[in-house]
Amino acid sequence: MRAMPVPQKDGPRANRDIRGVRDVQLIDDTGQNRGVMPFFDAMRIAEDAGLDLVEISPNATPPVCKILDYGKYRFLEQKKASEARKKQKTVEVKEVKLRPGIDDHDYDVKMKAMRGFFEEGNKVKVTLRFRGREMAHQDLGLKVLDRVKADVSEIAKVEMEPNFEGRQVVMVMAPR
């Protein structure tokens, strides 16, 4: 019969979970470095203070342990992680669909929408679709895309040059 393996907990080891070390570098609850001492002495000091011995830097030799309230420490770590998640911005790819014979007003409306997307920090995928006999005049479509590039050149850069995918041309632009 084998003993059940100890389940791995997330986060740093604390108190009796710290195994396989004889000596530790101890930092007490006031933040002062107490130096290298035997693990059991450090454990006794933590128990006398009514706090936990938490392994802060397990890869150091000897490992660095700190005396603190483990529950409060875990709470603060979770709070920091949630703040970091709140601040991170996901970049979305917005799509703007055009046609080769687009009218000036329609074009202006699309450009206004694109500028809004760039100001929000999103990428824009410009899709120009050809229908029927428009495939015979691909140069008209490429002129529209060149016009788009020129109009947003100061606020965006071309990330993927225009390339044909069947009956449509796709170009991806990102904010500067």
Short mmCIF file of C-alpha atoms in Angstrom, two decimals:
data_model
loop_
_atom_site.label_atom_id
_atom_site.label_comp_id
_atom_site.label_asym_id
_atom_site.label_seq_id
_atom_site.Cartn_x
_atom_site.Cartn_y
_atom_site.Cartn_z
CA MET A 1 0.00 0.00 0.00
CA ARG A 2 1.30 3.41 -0.98
CA ALA A 3 0.46 6.64 0.75
CA MET A 4 -1.78 9.02 -1.14
CA PRO A 5 0.20 11.76 -2.90
CA VAL A 6 -0.07 15.16 -1.27
CA PRO A 7 -2.22 17.42 -3.48
CA GLN A 8 -0.39 20.47 -4.80
CA LYS A 9 -1.85 23.71 -3.47
CA ASP A 10 -1.68 26.90 -5.46
CA GLY A 11 0.34 29.69 -3.95
CA PRO A 12 3.29 29.58 -1.58
CA ARG A 13 3.81 26.84 0.99
CA ALA A 14 3.11 27.71 4.62
CA ASN A 15 3.92 26.26 8.06
CA ARG A 16 4.18 22.43 8.01
CA ASP A 17 3.79 22.31 4.20
CA ILE A 18 7.38 23.55 3.92
CA ARG A 19 9.24 20.25 3.64
CA GLY A 20 12.74 19.14 2.78
CA VAL A 21 14.58 22.18 4.14
CA ARG A 22 16.83 22.26 7.16
CA ASP A 23 17.65 25.97 7.27
CA VAL A 24 15.67 29.03 6.17
CA GLN A 25 16.38 32.74 5.76
CA LEU A 26 13.86 34.34 8.13
CA ILE A 27 12.17 37.71 7.82
CA ASP A 28 10.05 38.49 10.89
CA ASP A 29 6.65 40.17 11.10
CA THR A 30 8.21 43.64 11.38
CA GLY A 31 10.10 43.12 8.11
CA GLN A 32 13.55 42.69 9.69
CA ASN A 33 15.93 40.06 8.37
CA ARG A 34 16.72 37.59 11.17
CA GLY A 35 19.30 35.71 9.08
CA VAL A 36 19.70 31.99 8.43
CA MET A 37 18.29 29.71 11.14
CA PRO A 38 16.98 26.16 11.49
CA PHE A 39 13.46 25.61 10.13
CA PHE A 40 12.03 24.45 13.46
CA ASP A 41 13.33 27.56 15.28
CA ALA A 42 11.69 29.76 12.63
CA MET A 43 8.47 27.76 12.99
CA ARG A 44 8.53 28.22 16.79
CA ILE A 45 9.05 32.01 16.42
CA ALA A 46 6.06 32.19 14.05
CA GLU A 47 3.85 30.19 16.43
CA ASP A 48 4.87 32.38 19.38
CA ALA A 49 3.82 35.45 17.36
CA GLY A 50 0.48 33.77 16.52
CA LEU A 51 1.22 34.04 12.77
CA ASP A 52 2.21 31.75 9.90
CA LEU A 53 5.59 30.95 8.39
CA VAL A 54 5.22 31.49 4.62
CA GLU A 55 7.82 30.50 2.02
CA ILE A 56 8.33 33.64 -0.09
CA SER A 57 11.25 32.57 -2.28
CA PRO A 58 11.45 28.76 -2.52
CA ASN A 59 14.24 28.67 -5.15
CA ALA A 60 16.75 30.60 -3.08
CA THR A 61 19.37 28.76 -1.03
CA PRO A 62 18.36 28.69 1.76
CA PRO A 63 14.66 29.39 1.04
CA VAL A 64 13.37 32.78 2.24
CA CYS A 65 10.48 32.55 4.69
CA LYS A 66 8.47 35.37 6.19
CA ILE A 67 6.31 35.53 9.30
CA LEU A 68 2.86 36.90 8.42
CA ASP A 69 -0.88 36.19 8.47
CA TYR A 70 -1.33 33.69 5.63
CA GLY A 71 -5.07 34.35 5.17
CA LYS A 72 -4.50 38.09 4.81
CA TYR A 73 -1.57 37.44 2.45
CA ARG A 74 -3.71 35.23 0.15
CA PHE A 75 -6.51 37.83 0.16
CA LEU A 76 -4.12 40.63 -0.86
CA GLU A 77 -2.60 38.46 -3.62
CA GLN A 78 -6.07 37.70 -5.03
CA LYS A 79 -6.96 41.39 -4.87
CA LYS A 80 -3.77 42.31 -6.80
CA ALA A 81 -4.51 39.66 -9.44
CA SER A 82 -8.09 40.89 -9.93
CA GLU A 83 -6.87 44.50 -10.29
CA ALA A 84 -4.40 43.39 -12.94
CA ARG A 85 -7.18 41.56 -14.83
CA LYS A 86 -9.38 44.67 -14.71
CA LYS A 87 -6.67 46.88 -16.18
CA GLN A 88 -5.76 44.64 -19.09
CA LYS A 89 -7.41 45.55 -22.37
CA THR A 90 -8.40 42.95 -24.93
CA VAL A 91 -7.91 44.08 -28.52
CA GLU A 92 -10.89 43.28 -30.69
CA VAL A 93 -10.92 43.10 -34.46
CA LYS A 94 -13.79 45.14 -35.86
CA GLU A 95 -14.89 44.63 -39.44
CA VAL A 96 -15.87 47.30 -41.94
CA LYS A 97 -17.37 46.10 -45.23
CA LEU A 98 -16.99 48.19 -48.39
CA ARG A 99 -17.96 47.88 -52.05
CA PRO A 100 -15.94 49.08 -55.08
CA GLY A 101 -18.61 51.61 -56.12
CA ILE A 102 -19.17 53.09 -52.66
CA ASP A 103 -20.68 56.59 -52.63
CA ASP A 104 -18.86 59.50 -50.93
CA HIS A 105 -21.32 59.88 -48.05
CA ASP A 106 -21.37 56.14 -47.35
CA TYR A 107 -17.57 56.16 -47.41
CA ASP A 108 -17.47 59.06 -44.92
CA VAL A 109 -19.81 57.18 -42.54
CA LYS A 110 -17.56 54.09 -42.70
CA MET A 111 -14.45 56.22 -42.10
CA LYS A 112 -16.05 57.84 -39.04
CA ALA A 113 -16.80 54.39 -37.63
CA MET A 114 -13.21 53.26 -38.32
CA ARG A 115 -11.79 56.31 -36.54
CA GLY A 116 -13.94 55.46 -33.51
CA PHE A 117 -12.64 51.88 -33.51
CA PHE A 118 -9.02 53.08 -33.66
CA GLU A 119 -9.58 55.53 -30.78
CA GLU A 120 -10.88 52.64 -28.65
CA GLY A 121 -7.65 50.76 -29.43
CA ASN A 122 -9.21 48.11 -31.66
CA LYS A 123 -7.92 46.70 -34.93
CA VAL A 124 -10.05 47.05 -38.06
CA LYS A 125 -10.48 44.45 -40.79
CA VAL A 126 -11.50 46.17 -44.01
CA THR A 127 -13.34 43.80 -46.36
CA LEU A 128 -14.06 44.90 -49.92
CA ARG A 129 -16.47 42.55 -51.67
CA PHE A 130 -16.92 42.24 -55.44
CA ARG A 131 -20.21 41.05 -56.93
CA GLY A 132 -20.90 39.78 -60.43
CA ARG A 133 -19.01 41.64 -63.14
CA GLU A 134 -17.23 43.90 -60.64
CA MET A 135 -14.43 41.27 -60.63
CA ALA A 136 -13.46 42.59 -64.07
CA HIS A 137 -12.64 45.97 -62.46
CA GLN A 138 -10.51 44.99 -59.49
CA ASP A 139 -8.47 48.15 -59.89
CA LEU A 140 -11.50 50.19 -58.69
CA GLY A 141 -11.60 48.18 -55.48
CA LEU A 142 -7.87 48.58 -54.88
CA LYS A 143 -8.25 52.36 -55.37
CA VAL A 144 -10.89 52.40 -52.61
CA LEU A 145 -8.49 50.55 -50.27
CA ASP A 146 -5.65 52.93 -51.14
CA ARG A 147 -7.98 55.82 -50.30
CA VAL A 148 -8.76 54.20 -46.94
CA LYS A 149 -5.03 53.79 -46.23
CA ALA A 150 -4.34 57.42 -47.07
CA ASP A 151 -7.24 58.75 -44.99
CA VAL A 152 -6.26 56.94 -41.78
CA SER A 153 -2.48 56.94 -42.22
CA GLU A 154 -1.95 59.39 -39.33
CA ILE A 155 -3.91 57.30 -36.78
CA ALA A 156 -3.42 53.74 -38.05
CA LYS A 157 -0.90 51.52 -39.78
CA VAL A 158 -1.48 48.64 -42.18
CA GLU A 159 -0.86 45.36 -40.39
CA MET A 160 -1.82 43.10 -43.29
CA GLU A 161 -1.61 44.37 -46.85
CA PRO A 162 -4.67 43.89 -49.09
CA ASN A 163 -4.89 40.36 -50.45
CA PHE A 164 -7.56 38.54 -52.43
CA GLU A 165 -9.64 35.81 -50.83
CA GLY A 166 -12.00 34.63 -53.54
CA ARG A 167 -14.39 37.48 -54.45
CA GLN A 168 -13.18 39.80 -51.70
CA VAL A 169 -10.07 41.73 -50.72
CA VAL A 170 -9.11 41.83 -47.03
CA MET A 171 -6.84 44.35 -45.29
CA VAL A 172 -6.15 44.61 -41.52
CA MET A 173 -5.18 47.90 -39.89
CA ALA A 174 -4.06 48.59 -36.30
CA PRO A 175 -3.98 51.83 -34.33
CA ARG A 176 -0.61 53.63 -34.04
#
